[in-house]
Amino acid sequence: TLAGQEAISQPKISAVPVERAVLIKATSKQERDRRLQFDECFVPHSTQASVYEAIAQSHLSEFNKGQNACIVAFGPKACGKSYSLFNIGEFAGFGCAPRVAAELLEQEQIVGGSRSFQVSSVAICKGKVVDLLRPENTSVRV
């Protein structure tokens, strides 16, 4: 804390990847610990490749069978949602979206296909929907 500021009590969060759960430890005696279950749970040192393999690869497989696919990142501001979905840099650090795009394009080249794809990316914050691919679009419908 900065001089003169009171310390703000922050919850202690523990990820338990094997059990696919997050444990939020109580910060006061009036609260209780909370355990949240997820389909997947990643620790801070998880790689982009491990996130892609666990989350997006199965969606890609279903998409190739004719199903629609949707990947949702949910969490508080600045927790890594955009990084996990979009990070672009060296391929090892690519997020899920560029990896999915690369995989789809590679598959199309192999089979000589000509499918069309529709992609959307939105952020919802405080009830406001923002089109991340066209920020000037202010009439986004969900």
PDB file of C-alpha atoms in Angstrom:
ATOM      1  CA  THR A   1       0.000   0.000   0.000  1.00  0.00           C
ATOM      2  CA  LEU A   2       1.038   3.589  -0.488  1.00  0.00           C
ATOM      3  CA  ALA A   3       1.836   5.697   2.536  1.00  0.00           C
ATOM      4  CA  GLY A   4      -1.326   6.991   4.167  1.00  0.00           C
ATOM      5  CA  GLN A   5      -3.634   4.469   2.464  1.00  0.00           C
ATOM      6  CA  GLU A   6      -5.417   1.665   4.241  1.00  0.00           C
ATOM      7  CA  ALA A   7      -4.742  -1.826   3.025  1.00  0.00           C
ATOM      8  CA  ILE A   8      -7.698  -3.272   1.125  1.00  0.00           C
ATOM      9  CA  SER A   9      -8.473  -6.849   1.990  1.00  0.00           C
ATOM     10  CA  GLN A  10      -8.081  -8.973  -1.138  1.00  0.00           C
ATOM     11  CA  PRO A  11      -9.418 -12.525  -1.316  1.00  0.00           C
ATOM     12  CA  LYS A  12      -6.804 -15.238  -1.520  1.00  0.00           C
ATOM     13  CA  ILE A  13      -7.502 -17.356  -4.603  1.00  0.00           C
ATOM     14  CA  SER A  14      -6.119 -20.834  -5.134  1.00  0.00           C
ATOM     15  CA  ALA A  15      -6.493 -22.787  -8.363  1.00  0.00           C
ATOM     16  CA  VAL A  16      -6.761 -26.555  -8.141  1.00  0.00           C
ATOM     17  CA  PRO A  17      -6.354 -27.625 -11.794  1.00  0.00           C
ATOM     18  CA  VAL A  18      -6.660 -31.373 -11.190  1.00  0.00           C
ATOM     19  CA  GLU A  19     -10.037 -30.846  -9.535  1.00  0.00           C
ATOM     20  CA  ARG A  20     -11.007 -28.075 -11.995  1.00  0.00           C
ATOM     21  CA  ALA A  21     -11.901 -25.763  -9.165  1.00  0.00           C
ATOM     22  CA  VAL A  22     -10.981 -22.401  -7.738  1.00  0.00           C
ATOM     23  CA  LEU A  23     -11.008 -21.890  -4.000  1.00  0.00           C
ATOM     24  CA  ILE A  24     -11.656 -18.328  -2.819  1.00  0.00           C
ATOM     25  CA  LYS A  25     -10.552 -18.014   0.785  1.00  0.00           C
ATOM     26  CA  ALA A  26     -12.618 -15.806   3.077  1.00  0.00           C
ATOM     27  CA  THR A  27     -11.021 -12.513   4.032  1.00  0.00           C
ATOM     28  CA  SER A  28     -12.986 -12.050   7.248  1.00  0.00           C
ATOM     29  CA  LYS A  29     -14.803 -14.096   9.875  1.00  0.00           C
ATOM     30  CA  GLN A  30     -18.163 -12.948   8.469  1.00  0.00           C
ATOM     31  CA  GLU A  31     -17.420 -14.630   5.116  1.00  0.00           C
ATOM     32  CA  ARG A  32     -16.895 -18.252   4.249  1.00  0.00           C
ATOM     33  CA  ASP A  33     -14.593 -19.931   1.753  1.00  0.00           C
ATOM     34  CA  ARG A  34     -16.151 -20.453  -1.673  1.00  0.00           C
ATOM     35  CA  ARG A  35     -15.303 -23.197  -4.134  1.00  0.00           C
ATOM     36  CA  LEU A  36     -16.166 -22.695  -7.799  1.00  0.00           C
ATOM     37  CA  GLN A  37     -16.179 -25.618 -10.252  1.00  0.00           C
ATOM     38  CA  PHE A  38     -15.220 -25.128 -13.918  1.00  0.00           C
ATOM     39  CA  ASP A  39     -14.894 -27.269 -17.031  1.00  0.00           C
ATOM     40  CA  GLU A  40     -11.230 -26.298 -17.048  1.00  0.00           C
ATOM     41  CA  CYS A  41      -9.000 -24.434 -14.618  1.00  0.00           C
ATOM     42  CA  PHE A  42      -5.563 -23.074 -15.472  1.00  0.00           C
ATOM     43  CA  VAL A  43      -2.749 -21.943 -13.221  1.00  0.00           C
ATOM     44  CA  PRO A  44      -0.785 -18.738 -13.972  1.00  0.00           C
ATOM     45  CA  HIS A  45       2.102 -20.610 -15.623  1.00  0.00           C
ATOM     46  CA  SER A  46      -0.213 -22.456 -18.073  1.00  0.00           C
ATOM     47  CA  THR A  47       0.914 -22.102 -21.670  1.00  0.00           C
ATOM     48  CA  GLN A  48      -1.165 -20.713 -24.523  1.00  0.00           C
ATOM     49  CA  ALA A  49      -0.839 -24.130 -26.189  1.00  0.00           C
ATOM     50  CA  SER A  50      -2.280 -25.933 -23.148  1.00  0.00           C
ATOM     51  CA  VAL A  51      -5.242 -23.527 -23.031  1.00  0.00           C
ATOM     52  CA  TYR A  52      -5.854 -24.000 -26.780  1.00  0.00           C
ATOM     53  CA  GLU A  53      -5.643 -27.792 -26.540  1.00  0.00           C
ATOM     54  CA  ALA A  54      -8.001 -27.965 -23.567  1.00  0.00           C
ATOM     55  CA  ILE A  55     -10.553 -25.397 -24.742  1.00  0.00           C
ATOM     56  CA  ALA A  56     -10.539 -24.614 -28.446  1.00  0.00           C
ATOM     57  CA  GLN A  57      -9.391 -27.832 -30.093  1.00  0.00           C
ATOM     58  CA  SER A  58     -12.558 -29.755 -29.171  1.00  0.00           C
ATOM     59  CA  HIS A  59     -14.709 -26.870 -30.457  1.00  0.00           C
ATOM     60  CA  LEU A  60     -12.778 -26.936 -33.717  1.00  0.00           C
ATOM     61  CA  SER A  61     -13.423 -30.656 -34.063  1.00  0.00           C
ATOM     62  CA  GLU A  62     -17.168 -30.137 -33.567  1.00  0.00           C
ATOM     63  CA  PHE A  63     -17.133 -27.165 -35.954  1.00  0.00           C
ATOM     64  CA  ASN A  64     -15.622 -29.391 -38.644  1.00  0.00           C
ATOM     65  CA  LYS A  65     -18.596 -31.753 -38.162  1.00  0.00           C
ATOM     66  CA  GLY A  66     -20.992 -28.887 -38.973  1.00  0.00           C
ATOM     67  CA  GLN A  67     -21.720 -27.589 -35.477  1.00  0.00           C
ATOM     68  CA  ASN A  68     -21.533 -23.945 -34.429  1.00  0.00           C
ATOM     69  CA  ALA A  69     -18.770 -23.112 -31.990  1.00  0.00           C
ATOM     70  CA  CYS A  70     -18.389 -20.467 -29.307  1.00  0.00           C
ATOM     71  CA  ILE A  71     -15.552 -19.782 -26.912  1.00  0.00           C
ATOM     72  CA  VAL A  72     -16.317 -17.516 -23.956  1.00  0.00           C
ATOM     73  CA  ALA A  73     -13.796 -15.912 -21.639  1.00  0.00           C
ATOM     74  CA  PHE A  74     -15.346 -14.651 -18.425  1.00  0.00           C
ATOM     75  CA  GLY A  75     -13.732 -12.853 -15.539  1.00  0.00           C
ATOM     76  CA  PRO A  76     -12.880  -9.533 -13.944  1.00  0.00           C
ATOM     77  CA  LYS A  77     -11.069  -6.773 -15.779  1.00  0.00           C
ATOM     78  CA  ALA A  78      -7.358  -7.411 -16.425  1.00  0.00           C
ATOM     79  CA  CYS A  79      -7.411 -11.113 -15.514  1.00  0.00           C
ATOM     80  CA  GLY A  80      -6.063 -12.330 -18.887  1.00  0.00           C
ATOM     81  CA  LYS A  81      -9.183 -12.937 -21.013  1.00  0.00           C
ATOM     82  CA  SER A  82      -7.929 -11.013 -24.046  1.00  0.00           C
ATOM     83  CA  TYR A  83      -4.442 -12.445 -23.648  1.00  0.00           C
ATOM     84  CA  SER A  84      -5.763 -16.016 -23.621  1.00  0.00           C
ATOM     85  CA  LEU A  85      -8.055 -15.432 -26.599  1.00  0.00           C
ATOM     86  CA  PHE A  86      -6.094 -13.067 -28.829  1.00  0.00           C
ATOM     87  CA  ASN A  87      -2.455 -12.669 -27.878  1.00  0.00           C
ATOM     88  CA  ILE A  88      -0.488 -12.261 -31.086  1.00  0.00           C
ATOM     89  CA  GLY A  89       3.289 -12.384 -31.100  1.00  0.00           C
ATOM     90  CA  GLU A  90       5.496 -15.364 -31.708  1.00  0.00           C
ATOM     91  CA  PHE A  91       3.363 -18.428 -32.513  1.00  0.00           C
ATOM     92  CA  ALA A  92       4.196 -20.084 -29.174  1.00  0.00           C
ATOM     93  CA  GLY A  93       2.421 -17.191 -27.470  1.00  0.00           C
ATOM     94  CA  PHE A  94      -0.615 -16.975 -29.775  1.00  0.00           C
ATOM     95  CA  GLY A  95      -3.980 -17.035 -28.046  1.00  0.00           C
ATOM     96  CA  CYS A  96      -6.882 -19.319 -28.983  1.00  0.00           C
ATOM     97  CA  ALA A  97      -8.359 -17.178 -31.785  1.00  0.00           C
ATOM     98  CA  PRO A  98      -5.259 -16.961 -34.010  1.00  0.00           C
ATOM     99  CA  ARG A  99      -4.556 -20.661 -33.399  1.00  0.00           C
ATOM    100  CA  VAL A 100      -8.107 -21.583 -34.446  1.00  0.00           C
ATOM    101  CA  ALA A 101      -7.821 -19.370 -37.539  1.00  0.00           C
ATOM    102  CA  ALA A 102      -4.490 -20.936 -38.502  1.00  0.00           C
ATOM    103  CA  GLU A 103      -5.884 -24.457 -37.994  1.00  0.00           C
ATOM    104  CA  LEU A 104      -9.011 -23.725 -40.059  1.00  0.00           C
ATOM    105  CA  LEU A 105      -6.999 -22.249 -42.910  1.00  0.00           C
ATOM    106  CA  GLU A 106      -4.573 -25.170 -42.833  1.00  0.00           C
ATOM    107  CA  GLN A 107      -7.443 -27.682 -42.978  1.00  0.00           C
ATOM    108  CA  GLU A 108      -9.030 -25.815 -45.890  1.00  0.00           C
ATOM    109  CA  GLN A 109      -5.765 -25.978 -47.835  1.00  0.00           C
ATOM    110  CA  ILE A 110      -5.404 -29.711 -47.171  1.00  0.00           C
ATOM    111  CA  VAL A 111      -8.906 -30.623 -48.368  1.00  0.00           C
ATOM    112  CA  GLY A 112      -9.094 -27.876 -50.990  1.00  0.00           C
ATOM    113  CA  GLY A 113     -12.345 -26.668 -49.482  1.00  0.00           C
ATOM    114  CA  SER A 114     -14.132 -23.384 -49.837  1.00  0.00           C
ATOM    115  CA  ARG A 115     -16.169 -23.014 -46.657  1.00  0.00           C
ATOM    116  CA  SER A 116     -17.066 -19.587 -45.393  1.00  0.00           C
ATOM    117  CA  PHE A 117     -16.577 -18.548 -41.787  1.00  0.00           C
ATOM    118  CA  GLN A 118     -18.277 -15.866 -39.762  1.00  0.00           C
ATOM    119  CA  VAL A 119     -16.407 -14.525 -36.750  1.00  0.00           C
ATOM    120  CA  SER A 120     -17.559 -12.109 -34.100  1.00  0.00           C
ATOM    121  CA  SER A 121     -15.860 -10.890 -30.977  1.00  0.00           C
ATOM    122  CA  VAL A 122     -17.619  -8.783 -28.385  1.00  0.00           C
ATOM    123  CA  ALA A 123     -16.909  -7.535 -24.905  1.00  0.00           C
ATOM    124  CA  ILE A 124     -19.718  -6.980 -22.447  1.00  0.00           C
ATOM    125  CA  CYS A 125     -18.914  -4.636 -19.595  1.00  0.00           C
ATOM    126  CA  LYS A 126     -21.447  -2.989 -17.299  1.00  0.00           C
ATOM    127  CA  GLY A 127     -24.254  -3.912 -19.690  1.00  0.00           C
ATOM    128  CA  LYS A 128     -22.581  -2.292 -22.691  1.00  0.00           C
ATOM    129  CA  VAL A 129     -21.714  -4.453 -25.708  1.00  0.00           C
ATOM    130  CA  VAL A 130     -18.589  -3.490 -27.663  1.00  0.00           C
ATOM    131  CA  ASP A 131     -17.743  -5.013 -31.054  1.00  0.00           C
ATOM    132  CA  LEU A 132     -14.018  -5.750 -30.702  1.00  0.00           C
ATOM    133  CA  LEU A 133     -13.536  -6.230 -34.441  1.00  0.00           C
ATOM    134  CA  ARG A 134     -15.322  -2.978 -35.348  1.00  0.00           C
ATOM    135  CA  PRO A 135     -15.282  -0.667 -32.303  1.00  0.00           C
ATOM    136  CA  GLU A 136     -17.051   2.074 -34.273  1.00  0.00           C
ATOM    137  CA  ASN A 137     -20.104  -0.220 -34.532  1.00  0.00           C
ATOM    138  CA  THR A 138     -22.298   1.040 -31.698  1.00  0.00           C
ATOM    139  CA  SER A 139     -25.455  -0.908 -32.555  1.00  0.00           C
ATOM    140  CA  VAL A 140     -24.344  -4.401 -31.552  1.00  0.00           C
ATOM    141  CA  ARG A 141     -27.160  -6.848 -30.872  1.00  0.00           C
ATOM    142  CA  VAL A 142     -26.640  -9.941 -28.753  1.00  0.00           C
TER     143      VAL A 142
END
